[in-house]
CSV table of C-alpha atoms in Angstrom, one decimal:
chain,number,residue,atom,x,y,z
A,1,UNK,CA,-14.5,8.5,71.7
A,2,UNK,CA,-14.3,5.4,69.6
A,3,UNK,CA,-18.0,5.7,68.7
A,4,UNK,CA,-17.7,9.3,67.8
A,5,UNK,CA,-14.6,8.5,65.7
A,6,UNK,CA,-16.4,5.7,63.8
A,7,UNK,CA,-19.5,8.0,63.2
A,8,UNK,CA,-17.2,10.7,61.9
A,9,UNK,CA,-15.4,8.3,59.6
A,10,UNK,CA,-18.7,7.0,58.2
A,11,UNK,CA,-20.0,10.5,57.7
A,12,UNK,CA,-16.8,11.5,55.8
A,13,UNK,CA,-17.0,8.4,53.6
A,14,UNK,CA,-20.7,9.1,52.8
A,15,UNK,CA,-19.8,12.7,51.9
A,16,UNK,CA,-16.9,11.6,49.7
A,17,UNK,CA,-19.2,9.1,47.9
A,18,UNK,CA,-21.7,11.8,47.2
A,19,UNK,CA,-19.1,14.1,45.5
A,20,UNK,CA,-18.4,13.8,41.8
A,21,UNK,CA,-15.5,11.4,41.1
A,22,UNK,CA,-14.7,12.2,37.5
A,23,UNK,CA,-11.0,12.0,38.0
A,24,UNK,CA,-11.3,8.6,39.6
A,25,UNK,CA,-13.8,7.2,37.0
A,26,UNK,CA,-12.0,8.3,33.9
A,27,UNK,CA,-9.7,5.6,32.4
A,28,UNK,CA,-6.9,6.7,30.1
A,29,UNK,CA,-6.4,4.5,27.0
A,30,UNK,CA,-3.8,5.0,24.3
A,31,UNK,CA,-5.1,3.3,21.2
A,32,UNK,CA,-2.9,2.4,18.2
A,33,UNK,CA,-4.3,2.5,14.7
A,34,UNK,CA,-3.0,2.3,11.1
A,35,UNK,CA,-4.0,4.3,8.1
A,36,UNK,CA,-7.0,2.3,6.9
A,37,UNK,CA,-10.7,3.0,7.0
A,38,UNK,CA,-11.3,-0.2,9.0
A,39,UNK,CA,-10.8,1.9,12.1
A,40,UNK,CA,-13.8,4.1,11.2
A,41,UNK,CA,-15.8,3.0,14.2
A,42,UNK,CA,-13.0,4.1,16.6
A,43,UNK,CA,-12.7,7.4,14.8
A,44,UNK,CA,-16.5,8.0,15.0
A,45,UNK,CA,-16.6,7.0,18.7
A,46,UNK,CA,-13.9,9.6,19.4
A,47,UNK,CA,-15.4,12.4,17.4
A,48,UNK,CA,-19.0,11.8,18.5
A,49,UNK,CA,-18.1,11.6,22.2
A,50,UNK,CA,-19.0,7.9,22.7
A,51,UNK,CA,-15.8,7.2,24.6
A,52,UNK,CA,-16.0,10.3,26.8
A,53,UNK,CA,-19.6,9.7,27.9
A,54,UNK,CA,-18.5,6.3,29.2
A,55,UNK,CA,-15.6,7.7,31.2
A,56,UNK,CA,-12.9,6.8,28.8
A,57,UNK,CA,-10.1,9.2,27.8
A,58,UNK,CA,-9.0,7.7,24.5
A,59,UNK,CA,-5.8,9.0,22.8
A,60,UNK,CA,-5.5,7.8,19.2
A,61,UNK,CA,-2.0,7.1,18.2
A,62,UNK,CA,-0.9,6.4,14.6
A,63,UNK,CA,1.2,3.3,14.1
A,64,UNK,CA,3.0,3.0,10.7
A,65,UNK,CA,3.2,-0.8,10.5
A,66,UNK,CA,0.4,-3.0,11.8
A,67,UNK,CA,2.8,-5.8,12.6
A,68,UNK,CA,4.4,-3.7,15.4
A,69,UNK,CA,1.1,-3.2,17.4
A,70,UNK,CA,1.4,-6.3,19.6
A,71,UNK,CA,4.9,-5.3,20.7
A,72,UNK,CA,3.6,-1.8,21.6
A,73,UNK,CA,0.8,-3.5,23.7
A,74,UNK,CA,3.3,-5.7,25.4
A,75,UNK,CA,5.5,-2.7,26.3
A,76,UNK,CA,2.5,-0.7,27.6
A,77,UNK,CA,3.0,2.0,24.9
A,78,UNK,CA,-0.6,1.2,24.0
A,79,UNK,CA,-3.4,-0.1,26.2
A,80,UNK,CA,-5.5,-1.2,23.2
A,81,UNK,CA,-4.4,-1.5,19.6
A,82,UNK,CA,-5.8,-2.7,16.2
A,83,UNK,CA,-3.7,-5.4,14.7
A,84,UNK,CA,-5.1,-7.5,11.9
A,85,UNK,CA,-6.4,-10.9,13.0
A,86,UNK,CA,-3.4,-12.7,11.6
A,87,UNK,CA,-0.9,-10.4,13.4
A,88,UNK,CA,-2.9,-10.9,16.6
A,89,UNK,CA,-3.0,-14.6,16.3
A,90,UNK,CA,0.8,-14.8,15.5
A,91,UNK,CA,1.5,-12.8,18.6
A,92,UNK,CA,-0.6,-15.2,20.7
A,93,UNK,CA,1.1,-18.1,19.0
A,94,UNK,CA,4.4,-16.6,19.9
A,95,UNK,CA,3.6,-16.4,23.6
A,96,UNK,CA,2.0,-12.9,24.2
A,97,UNK,CA,-1.0,-13.0,26.5
A,98,UNK,CA,-3.3,-10.8,24.5
A,99,UNK,CA,-7.1,-10.9,24.3
A,100,UNK,CA,-9.7,-9.1,22.1
A,101,UNK,CA,-12.0,-6.4,23.5
A,102,UNK,CA,-13.7,-5.5,20.2
A,103,UNK,CA,-13.6,-5.6,16.4
A,104,UNK,CA,-13.1,-3.2,13.6
A,105,UNK,CA,-14.1,-3.5,9.9
A,106,UNK,CA,-15.5,-6.6,8.2
A,107,UNK,CA,-14.8,-8.2,4.8
A,108,UNK,CA,-17.4,-7.6,2.1
A,109,UNK,CA,-17.5,-8.7,-1.5
A,110,UNK,CA,-18.6,-5.2,-2.4
A,111,UNK,CA,-15.3,-3.7,-1.2
A,112,UNK,CA,-12.7,-3.0,-3.9
A,113,UNK,CA,-10.7,-0.7,-1.8
A,114,UNK,CA,-7.6,-2.9,-1.7
A,115,UNK,CA,-5.9,-5.2,-4.1
A,116,UNK,CA,-2.7,-6.0,-6.1
A,117,UNK,CA,-1.2,-2.8,-7.6
A,118,UNK,CA,1.5,-3.5,-10.2
A,119,UNK,CA,4.2,-1.1,-11.4
A,120,UNK,CA,3.5,0.5,-14.7
A,121,UNK,CA,5.2,-1.5,-17.4
A,122,UNK,CA,5.6,-4.6,-15.2
A,123,UNK,CA,3.3,-6.7,-17.2
A,124,UNK,CA,1.7,-8.3,-14.1
A,125,UNK,CA,-1.9,-9.2,-14.9
A,126,UNK,CA,-2.6,-12.4,-13.0
A,127,UNK,CA,-1.6,-14.5,-10.0
A,128,UNK,CA,0.8,-16.5,-12.2
A,129,UNK,CA,2.6,-13.3,-13.2
A,130,UNK,CA,3.6,-12.8,-9.6
A,131,UNK,CA,6.1,-15.7,-9.5
A,132,UNK,CA,9.6,-14.5,-9.1
A,133,UNK,CA,8.5,-10.9,-8.5
A,134,UNK,CA,9.2,-8.7,-5.5
A,135,UNK,CA,5.9,-7.5,-3.9
A,136,UNK,CA,5.6,-5.0,-1.1
A,137,UNK,CA,3.0,-5.7,1.7
A,138,UNK,CA,2.2,-3.3,4.6
A,139,UNK,CA,3.1,-5.8,7.3
A,140,UNK,CA,4.5,-9.3,6.9
A,141,UNK,CA,1.9,-11.7,8.4
A,142,UNK,CA,-0.7,-9.0,8.4
A,143,UNK,CA,-4.2,-9.0,6.8
A,144,UNK,CA,-3.2,-8.1,3.2
A,145,UNK,CA,-0.2,-10.4,3.2
A,146,UNK,CA,-2.1,-13.4,4.5
A,147,UNK,CA,-5.2,-12.9,2.3
A,148,UNK,CA,-3.0,-12.3,-0.8
A,149,UNK,CA,-1.1,-15.5,-0.3
A,150,UNK,CA,-4.4,-17.3,0.1
A,151,UNK,CA,-5.5,-15.9,-3.2
A,152,UNK,CA,-2.3,-17.0,-4.9
A,153,UNK,CA,-2.8,-20.5,-3.5
A,154,UNK,CA,-6.4,-20.5,-4.6
A,155,UNK,CA,-5.2,-19.5,-8.1
A,156,UNK,CA,-2.7,-22.4,-8.2
A,157,UNK,CA,0.4,-20.4,-7.5
A,158,UNK,CA,3.0,-21.4,-4.9
A,159,UNK,CA,3.3,-18.2,-2.8
A,160,UNK,CA,6.8,-19.3,-1.7
A,161,UNK,CA,8.0,-18.4,-5.2
A,162,UNK,CA,7.0,-14.8,-4.6
A,163,UNK,CA,9.4,-12.4,-2.8
A,164,UNK,CA,7.5,-10.4,-0.2
A,165,UNK,CA,9.0,-7.3,1.4
A,166,UNK,CA,7.5,-5.2,4.2
A,167,UNK,CA,6.6,-1.6,3.2
A,168,UNK,CA,4.3,0.8,4.9
A,169,UNK,CA,1.4,2.2,2.9
A,170,UNK,CA,2.8,5.7,2.4
A,171,UNK,CA,5.9,4.2,0.8
A,172,UNK,CA,4.1,2.2,-1.9
A,173,UNK,CA,3.9,4.9,-4.6
A,174,UNK,CA,7.6,5.8,-4.3
A,175,UNK,CA,8.7,2.1,-4.3
A,176,UNK,CA,6.8,1.5,-7.5
A,177,UNK,CA,8.1,4.6,-9.2
A,178,UNK,CA,11.7,3.8,-8.3
A,179,UNK,CA,11.4,0.2,-9.4
A,180,UNK,CA,12.3,-1.2,-5.9
A,181,UNK,CA,9.3,-3.5,-6.1
A,182,UNK,CA,7.3,-5.0,-9.0
A,183,UNK,CA,3.9,-4.6,-7.2
A,184,UNK,CA,2.4,-3.8,-3.9
A,185,UNK,CA,-0.6,-5.2,-2.1
A,186,UNK,CA,-2.2,-1.9,-1.1
A,187,UNK,CA,-5.4,-0.2,0.0
A,188,UNK,CA,-7.2,3.1,-0.5
A,189,UNK,CA,-6.5,5.9,-0.3
A,190,UNK,CA,-3.0,4.9,-1.3
A,191,UNK,CA,-4.1,2.6,-4.0
A,192,UNK,CA,-6.2,5.3,-5.7
A,193,UNK,CA,-3.3,7.8,-5.5
A,194,UNK,CA,-1.0,5.3,-7.2
A,195,UNK,CA,-3.3,4.6,-10.1
A,196,UNK,CA,-4.2,8.3,-10.6
A,197,UNK,CA,-0.5,9.3,-10.7
A,198,UNK,CA,0.2,6.6,-13.3
A,199,UNK,CA,2.8,4.9,-11.2
A,200,UNK,CA,0.8,1.7,-11.2
A,201,UNK,CA,-2.4,0.0,-12.1
A,202,UNK,CA,-4.7,-2.5,-10.3
A,203,UNK,CA,-3.9,-6.0,-11.5
A,204,UNK,CA,-6.5,-7.6,-9.3
A,205,UNK,CA,-9.2,-6.7,-6.8
A,206,UNK,CA,-8.3,-10.1,-5.2
A,207,UNK,CA,-10.3,-9.2,-2.1
A,208,UNK,CA,-13.6,-10.1,-3.7
A,209,UNK,CA,-12.7,-13.8,-3.4
A,210,UNK,CA,-12.8,-13.5,0.5
A,211,UNK,CA,-15.9,-14.7,2.4
A,212,UNK,CA,-18.0,-12.0,3.9
A,213,UNK,CA,-18.3,-10.8,7.5
A,214,UNK,CA,-14.9,-11.7,8.8
A,215,UNK,CA,-12.8,-9.3,10.8
A,216,UNK,CA,-10.2,-7.2,9.0
A,217,UNK,CA,-9.1,-5.5,12.2
A,218,UNK,CA,-9.4,-6.6,15.8
A,219,UNK,CA,-8.9,-4.5,18.9
A,220,UNK,CA,-6.5,-6.2,21.3
A,221,UNK,CA,-5.2,-5.6,24.8
A,222,UNK,CA,-3.0,-7.4,27.4
A,223,UNK,CA,-5.0,-9.9,29.4
A,224,UNK,CA,-3.6,-8.3,32.5
A,225,UNK,CA,-4.8,-4.9,31.5
A,226,UNK,CA,-8.4,-6.2,30.8
A,227,UNK,CA,-8.4,-8.0,34.2
A,228,UNK,CA,-7.5,-4.8,36.0
A,229,UNK,CA,-9.9,-2.7,33.8
A,230,UNK,CA,-12.9,-4.9,33.0
A,231,UNK,CA,-15.4,-2.0,33.0
A,232,UNK,CA,-13.2,0.1,30.7
A,233,UNK,CA,-12.8,-2.8,28.3
A,234,UNK,CA,-16.6,-3.3,28.1
A,235,UNK,CA,-17.1,0.5,27.8
A,236,UNK,CA,-14.7,0.6,24.9
A,237,UNK,CA,-16.7,-2.1,23.0
A,238,UNK,CA,-20.0,-0.5,23.9
A,239,UNK,CA,-18.8,2.8,22.4
A,240,UNK,CA,-17.9,1.0,19.2
A,241,UNK,CA,-21.3,-0.7,19.1
A,242,UNK,CA,-22.9,2.8,19.3
A,243,UNK,CA,-20.5,4.1,16.6
A,244,UNK,CA,-21.4,1.2,14.3
A,245,UNK,CA,-25.1,2.1,14.6
A,246,UNK,CA,-24.2,5.7,13.8
A,247,UNK,CA,-22.2,4.6,10.7
A,248,UNK,CA,-25.1,2.4,9.4
A,249,UNK,CA,-27.4,5.5,9.0
A,250,UNK,CA,-26.9,7.0,5.6
A,251,UNK,CA,-27.6,10.5,6.9
A,252,UNK,CA,-24.4,10.3,8.9
A,253,UNK,CA,-22.1,9.5,5.9
A,254,UNK,CA,-20.5,12.9,5.8
A,255,UNK,CA,-19.7,12.9,9.5
A,256,UNK,CA,-18.2,9.4,9.2
A,257,UNK,CA,-16.0,10.5,6.3
A,258,UNK,CA,-14.9,13.6,8.2
A,259,UNK,CA,-13.9,11.5,11.2
A,260,UNK,CA,-11.9,9.2,8.9
A,261,UNK,CA,-10.2,12.1,7.2
A,262,UNK,CA,-9.2,13.7,10.4
A,263,UNK,CA,-7.2,10.7,11.6
A,264,UNK,CA,-5.7,9.3,8.3
A,265,UNK,CA,-5.3,12.7,6.7
A,266,UNK,CA,-7.3,12.3,3.5
A,267,UNK,CA,-7.9,15.3,1.2
A,268,UNK,CA,-11.6,16.0,0.5
A,269,UNK,CA,-11.6,14.6,-3.1
A,270,UNK,CA,-10.1,11.3,-1.9
A,271,UNK,CA,-12.3,11.2,1.2
A,272,UNK,CA,-15.5,11.6,-0.9
A,273,UNK,CA,-14.7,8.4,-2.9
A,274,UNK,CA,-13.0,6.1,-0.4
A,275,UNK,CA,-14.9,2.9,0.5
A,276,UNK,CA,-15.6,2.2,4.1
A,277,UNK,CA,-15.7,-1.3,5.4
A,278,UNK,CA,-18.8,-2.4,7.3
A,279,UNK,CA,-18.3,-2.1,11.1
A,280,UNK,CA,-18.0,-5.3,13.2
A,281,UNK,CA,-17.6,-4.1,16.8
A,282,UNK,CA,-18.2,-7.6,18.3
A,283,UNK,CA,-15.8,-10.4,17.5
A,284,UNK,CA,-17.1,-14.0,17.4
A,285,UNK,CA,-15.3,-17.3,17.9
A,286,UNK,CA,-16.4,-18.3,14.4
A,287,UNK,CA,-14.6,-15.3,12.9
A,288,UNK,CA,-11.4,-16.1,14.7
A,289,UNK,CA,-11.6,-19.7,13.7
A,290,UNK,CA,-11.7,-18.7,10.0
A,291,UNK,CA,-8.4,-16.9,10.5
A,292,UNK,CA,-6.8,-19.8,12.3
A,293,UNK,CA,-7.8,-22.1,9.5
A,294,UNK,CA,-6.3,-19.7,6.9
A,295,UNK,CA,-3.1,-19.4,8.8
A,296,UNK,CA,-2.7,-23.1,9.5
A,297,UNK,CA,-3.0,-23.6,5.8
A,298,UNK,CA,-0.1,-21.3,5.3
A,299,UNK,CA,1.9,-23.0,8.1
A,300,UNK,CA,1.9,-19.8,10.2
A,301,UNK,CA,0.9,-21.2,13.5
A,302,UNK,CA,2.9,-23.6,15.7
A,303,UNK,CA,0.7,-24.1,18.7
A,304,UNK,CA,-3.0,-24.9,19.4
A,305,UNK,CA,-4.9,-21.7,20.0
A,306,UNK,CA,-8.1,-21.9,22.1
A,307,UNK,CA,-10.4,-19.3,20.5
A,308,UNK,CA,-12.8,-19.3,23.4
A,309,UNK,CA,-10.1,-17.8,25.7
A,310,UNK,CA,-9.3,-15.0,23.4
A,311,UNK,CA,-12.5,-13.0,23.2
A,312,UNK,CA,-13.6,-11.0,26.3
A,313,UNK,CA,-17.3,-10.9,26.9
């Protein structure tokens, strides 16, 4: 009896293994993004089926402020999210056990899709003119805030003499029109809409001073989640590598823009002109070290951060 029972159990196990296990192999991931084109590789991976073919069910969720993404990861509202490198590093510095599974867009001196946009009539034309002014940024401690302060310092201006306030991208035009701020550090498509409406003008494409090929967005997850789902984390990154290859083929430009437009709600005329950051799906220690140096220079980090422990392989 025991022998027959054992043989029956083995036969049942073999039969079960032979059956499709789609429900068991599919991993659900809620991914948090903000309204910038640096998430293009994620949008493409979703639209071209690169996640699905790797057994990932990825739900894309819009997050208004980039600086809130680490908290959403910590609370399990998101499994993976795209904070800027500085937001990610500040969260790690503050004690959150987060790691990186992939990267988003990269800096490039050819990109003029973000900059300092001053209110019409403000008279702001240079870094020096920002002293004493109120400037809106889409996330305190996020990419645009940190890089703008670096530009101010590089221009000989004490960024502590500038009053920064947090304001989501969609609010920028109204804040300028109402005079609530003197300028905003903004990005397309919002920057173009502001200048076309006459509410403001580009005072500086300060982004062109940044070194090339550094991450603008990184895709983070809780270390605990990655430890439990290592295959899903690798599959997510592999899907973005495939999406990056797709993006780099000129013949796919229309599809790439359509994917962007779907998730950040761009009208066709704006979509046709918006600049798309080069994709960087794989994060390197060198790229993170650049950000750590920038943030230490601005006294944003209190602890020693071991870069080698932050990037999953």
